């Protein structure tokens, strides 16, 4: 027999279920909303500081563009050795690829790489920074970071953009001083 039309839905539900026994009351508080995932605030601050320092460096000097050649030679290095470096005539003993790294990661990787290269007494290394065609703001970030950092290091005698067969303006060959 169909239920009468005038009964409300809650009464129909109680009639269908039958007798129920209530659960005993628990004094525990209701579960709280899940806590938000922790943020690495210090890492974010370090990244922002590194970007700020890098932006300051870019403002003080003219930044390199994607197709520009990165080049530097210490006065103590003979010109003929620098010419050999420019032509890619040194054997590259190790290589670092910075593609996809943030500024902070790239700086740390580059510093560690150069320390390791010096410890292994490598004379010439290649650093691949990319051409920076996808960089926000136009200036290739990693290329300029590598250029500025290599100029500051005492163990770097010279560096120059690699010949086209070795990466062109997306990489640099670095001549390191011996220990």
mmCIF file of C-alpha atoms in Angstrom:
data_model
loop_
_atom_site.group_PDB
_atom_site.id
_atom_site.type_symbol
_atom_site.label_atom_id
_atom_site.label_comp_id
_atom_site.label_asym_id
_atom_site.label_seq_id
_atom_site.Cartn_x
_atom_site.Cartn_y
_atom_site.Cartn_z
ATOM 1 C CA UNK A 1 0.000 0.000 0.000
ATOM 2 C CA UNK A 2 1.542 3.386 -0.938
ATOM 3 C CA UNK A 3 2.216 5.882 1.857
ATOM 4 C CA UNK A 4 -0.210 8.743 2.281
ATOM 5 C CA UNK A 5 0.753 11.921 0.455
ATOM 6 C CA UNK A 6 0.511 14.166 3.519
ATOM 7 C CA UNK A 7 3.293 12.494 5.550
ATOM 8 C CA UNK A 8 6.606 14.318 5.585
ATOM 9 C CA UNK A 9 9.869 12.713 4.460
ATOM 10 C CA UNK A 10 11.450 12.557 7.928
ATOM 11 C CA UNK A 11 8.496 10.603 9.330
ATOM 12 C CA UNK A 12 8.694 8.190 6.416
ATOM 13 C CA UNK A 13 12.430 7.751 7.017
ATOM 14 C CA UNK A 14 11.942 7.000 10.758
ATOM 15 C CA UNK A 15 9.190 4.544 9.954
ATOM 16 C CA UNK A 16 11.400 2.736 7.418
ATOM 17 C CA UNK A 17 14.374 2.451 9.789
ATOM 18 C CA UNK A 18 12.519 1.305 12.848
ATOM 19 C CA UNK A 19 13.814 1.504 16.400
ATOM 20 C CA UNK A 20 17.338 2.846 16.868
ATOM 21 C CA UNK A 21 19.629 3.023 19.871
ATOM 22 C CA UNK A 22 21.604 6.248 20.182
ATOM 23 C CA UNK A 23 25.374 6.067 20.377
ATOM 24 C CA UNK A 24 26.888 6.871 23.696
ATOM 25 C CA UNK A 25 28.053 10.430 23.948
ATOM 26 C CA UNK A 26 31.813 10.975 23.696
ATOM 27 C CA UNK A 27 33.408 13.994 25.330
ATOM 28 C CA UNK A 28 36.259 14.172 22.792
ATOM 29 C CA UNK A 29 36.294 17.355 20.757
ATOM 30 C CA UNK A 30 35.318 17.228 17.140
ATOM 31 C CA UNK A 31 38.245 16.717 14.813
ATOM 32 C CA UNK A 32 39.840 20.010 13.866
ATOM 33 C CA UNK A 33 40.511 21.057 10.323
ATOM 34 C CA UNK A 34 43.777 19.619 9.070
ATOM 35 C CA UNK A 35 46.731 21.883 9.625
ATOM 36 C CA UNK A 36 48.116 23.592 6.547
ATOM 37 C CA UNK A 37 51.277 22.169 5.077
ATOM 38 C CA UNK A 38 54.361 23.856 6.510
ATOM 39 C CA UNK A 39 56.055 26.419 4.293
ATOM 40 C CA UNK A 40 59.783 26.713 3.990
ATOM 41 C CA UNK A 41 59.773 30.372 4.974
ATOM 42 C CA UNK A 42 63.524 30.588 5.501
ATOM 43 C CA UNK A 43 64.194 29.075 2.077
ATOM 44 C CA UNK A 44 61.719 31.541 0.552
ATOM 45 C CA UNK A 45 63.507 34.401 2.321
ATOM 46 C CA UNK A 46 66.905 33.139 1.129
ATOM 47 C CA UNK A 47 65.610 32.878 -2.436
ATOM 48 C CA UNK A 48 64.146 36.384 -2.268
ATOM 49 C CA UNK A 49 67.406 37.747 -0.846
ATOM 50 C CA UNK A 50 69.470 36.018 -3.539
ATOM 51 C CA UNK A 51 67.152 37.357 -6.232
ATOM 52 C CA UNK A 52 67.431 40.828 -4.687
ATOM 53 C CA UNK A 53 71.223 40.697 -4.675
ATOM 54 C CA UNK A 54 71.230 39.354 -8.206
ATOM 55 C CA UNK A 55 68.840 42.099 -9.349
ATOM 56 C CA UNK A 56 71.191 44.654 -7.762
ATOM 57 C CA UNK A 57 74.111 43.179 -9.698
ATOM 58 C CA UNK A 58 72.122 43.375 -12.916
ATOM 59 C CA UNK A 59 71.306 47.034 -12.262
ATOM 60 C CA UNK A 60 74.934 47.983 -11.632
ATOM 61 C CA UNK A 61 76.253 46.275 -14.785
ATOM 62 C CA UNK A 62 74.696 45.789 -18.173
ATOM 63 C CA UNK A 63 73.253 42.271 -18.173
ATOM 64 C CA UNK A 64 74.160 39.783 -20.865
ATOM 65 C CA UNK A 65 71.460 38.970 -23.395
ATOM 66 C CA UNK A 66 70.650 35.493 -24.731
ATOM 67 C CA UNK A 67 73.050 35.640 -27.707
ATOM 68 C CA UNK A 68 75.844 37.610 -25.993
ATOM 69 C CA UNK A 69 79.247 36.041 -25.486
ATOM 70 C CA UNK A 70 80.363 35.717 -21.861
ATOM 71 C CA UNK A 71 84.086 36.332 -21.637
ATOM 72 C CA UNK A 72 86.645 37.279 -18.993
ATOM 73 C CA UNK A 73 90.418 36.918 -18.613
ATOM 74 C CA UNK A 74 92.677 37.720 -15.681
ATOM 75 C CA UNK A 75 95.637 39.930 -16.552
ATOM 76 C CA UNK A 76 98.021 37.206 -15.375
ATOM 77 C CA UNK A 77 96.842 34.736 -18.055
ATOM 78 C CA UNK A 78 98.783 34.934 -21.342
ATOM 79 C CA UNK A 79 96.676 35.959 -24.350
ATOM 80 C CA UNK A 80 97.594 32.818 -26.341
ATOM 81 C CA UNK A 81 96.141 30.571 -23.601
ATOM 82 C CA UNK A 82 92.959 32.628 -23.656
ATOM 83 C CA UNK A 83 92.774 32.230 -27.444
ATOM 84 C CA UNK A 84 93.035 28.454 -27.039
ATOM 85 C CA UNK A 85 90.170 28.583 -24.535
ATOM 86 C CA UNK A 86 88.040 30.664 -26.929
ATOM 87 C CA UNK A 87 88.580 28.102 -29.694
ATOM 88 C CA UNK A 88 87.694 25.219 -27.358
ATOM 89 C CA UNK A 89 91.118 23.600 -27.644
ATOM 90 C CA UNK A 90 91.298 22.530 -23.997
ATOM 91 C CA UNK A 91 90.024 19.141 -22.928
ATOM 92 C CA UNK A 92 86.958 19.570 -20.714
ATOM 93 C CA UNK A 93 87.472 17.474 -17.600
ATOM 94 C CA UNK A 94 84.071 17.954 -15.950
ATOM 95 C CA UNK A 95 80.704 19.514 -16.706
ATOM 96 C CA UNK A 96 77.835 21.094 -14.770
ATOM 97 C CA UNK A 97 74.344 21.549 -16.242
ATOM 98 C CA UNK A 98 72.255 24.217 -14.493
ATOM 99 C CA UNK A 99 69.103 23.886 -16.622
ATOM 100 C CA UNK A 100 65.973 24.130 -14.484
ATOM 101 C CA UNK A 101 67.743 25.306 -11.327
ATOM 102 C CA UNK A 102 66.570 28.337 -9.372
ATOM 103 C CA UNK A 103 69.039 31.162 -8.743
ATOM 104 C CA UNK A 104 69.751 29.940 -5.224
ATOM 105 C CA UNK A 105 70.163 26.318 -6.325
ATOM 106 C CA UNK A 106 72.349 27.312 -9.269
ATOM 107 C CA UNK A 107 74.620 29.419 -7.086
ATOM 108 C CA UNK A 108 75.072 26.586 -4.571
ATOM 109 C CA UNK A 109 75.624 23.996 -7.338
ATOM 110 C CA UNK A 110 78.152 26.223 -9.079
ATOM 111 C CA UNK A 111 80.131 26.941 -5.911
ATOM 112 C CA UNK A 112 80.198 23.240 -4.967
ATOM 113 C CA UNK A 113 81.137 22.246 -8.511
ATOM 114 C CA UNK A 114 84.069 24.653 -8.620
ATOM 115 C CA UNK A 115 85.307 23.482 -5.215
ATOM 116 C CA UNK A 116 85.109 19.876 -6.386
ATOM 117 C CA UNK A 117 86.859 20.704 -9.678
ATOM 118 C CA UNK A 118 89.636 22.412 -7.778
ATOM 119 C CA UNK A 119 89.955 19.477 -5.366
ATOM 120 C CA UNK A 120 90.335 17.116 -8.347
ATOM 121 C CA UNK A 121 92.773 19.557 -9.976
ATOM 122 C CA UNK A 122 90.748 19.970 -13.155
ATOM 123 C CA UNK A 123 92.179 22.557 -15.506
ATOM 124 C CA UNK A 124 89.155 23.181 -17.726
ATOM 125 C CA UNK A 125 85.454 22.654 -17.019
ATOM 126 C CA UNK A 126 82.232 23.430 -18.888
ATOM 127 C CA UNK A 127 79.209 25.047 -17.242
ATOM 128 C CA UNK A 128 75.945 24.803 -19.149
ATOM 129 C CA UNK A 129 73.625 27.622 -18.125
ATOM 130 C CA UNK A 130 71.333 27.728 -21.147
ATOM 131 C CA UNK A 131 70.690 30.698 -23.375
ATOM 132 C CA UNK A 132 67.932 32.062 -21.169
ATOM 133 C CA UNK A 133 65.294 32.294 -23.858
ATOM 134 C CA UNK A 134 62.572 31.365 -21.333
ATOM 135 C CA UNK A 135 63.745 33.795 -18.637
ATOM 136 C CA UNK A 136 61.159 36.163 -17.250
ATOM 137 C CA UNK A 137 62.007 39.807 -17.745
ATOM 138 C CA UNK A 138 64.198 39.209 -20.772
ATOM 139 C CA UNK A 139 67.687 38.923 -19.230
ATOM 140 C CA UNK A 140 68.951 35.340 -18.970
ATOM 141 C CA UNK A 141 69.156 34.831 -15.220
ATOM 142 C CA UNK A 142 71.468 31.827 -14.984
ATOM 143 C CA UNK A 143 73.815 33.104 -17.679
ATOM 144 C CA UNK A 144 74.275 36.388 -15.810
ATOM 145 C CA UNK A 145 74.633 34.602 -12.478
ATOM 146 C CA UNK A 146 77.412 32.386 -13.863
ATOM 147 C CA UNK A 147 79.142 35.387 -15.441
ATOM 148 C CA UNK A 148 79.074 37.444 -12.218
ATOM 149 C CA UNK A 149 80.087 34.577 -9.959
ATOM 150 C CA UNK A 150 83.003 33.434 -12.129
ATOM 151 C CA UNK A 151 84.386 36.987 -12.293
ATOM 152 C CA UNK A 152 84.556 37.103 -8.476
ATOM 153 C CA UNK A 153 86.440 33.843 -7.954
ATOM 154 C CA UNK A 154 90.207 33.839 -7.543
ATOM 155 C CA UNK A 155 90.530 30.265 -8.799
ATOM 156 C CA UNK A 156 89.039 31.191 -12.207
ATOM 157 C CA UNK A 157 91.772 32.343 -14.592
ATOM 158 C CA UNK A 158 89.454 32.875 -17.551
ATOM 159 C CA UNK A 159 86.138 31.889 -19.043
ATOM 160 C CA UNK A 160 84.560 32.249 -22.457
ATOM 161 C CA UNK A 161 81.356 31.144 -24.145
ATOM 162 C CA UNK A 162 81.836 27.719 -25.639
ATOM 163 C CA UNK A 163 82.282 27.155 -29.376
ATOM 164 C CA UNK A 164 79.007 26.282 -31.173
ATOM 165 C CA UNK A 165 79.767 22.540 -31.148
ATOM 166 C CA UNK A 166 80.169 22.623 -27.345
ATOM 167 C CA UNK A 167 77.086 24.637 -26.427
ATOM 168 C CA UNK A 168 77.699 28.079 -27.919
ATOM 169 C CA UNK A 169 76.403 31.006 -25.890
ATOM 170 C CA UNK A 170 74.453 28.588 -23.676
ATOM 171 C CA UNK A 171 77.636 27.316 -21.999
ATOM 172 C CA UNK A 172 81.004 28.595 -20.829
ATOM 173 C CA UNK A 173 84.415 26.998 -20.769
ATOM 174 C CA UNK A 174 86.275 27.840 -17.576
ATOM 175 C CA UNK A 175 90.041 27.721 -17.132
ATOM 176 C CA UNK A 176 90.900 27.046 -13.480
ATOM 177 C CA UNK A 177 94.070 27.792 -11.558
ATOM 178 C CA UNK A 178 96.002 24.883 -10.132
ATOM 179 C CA UNK A 179 96.249 24.504 -6.367
#
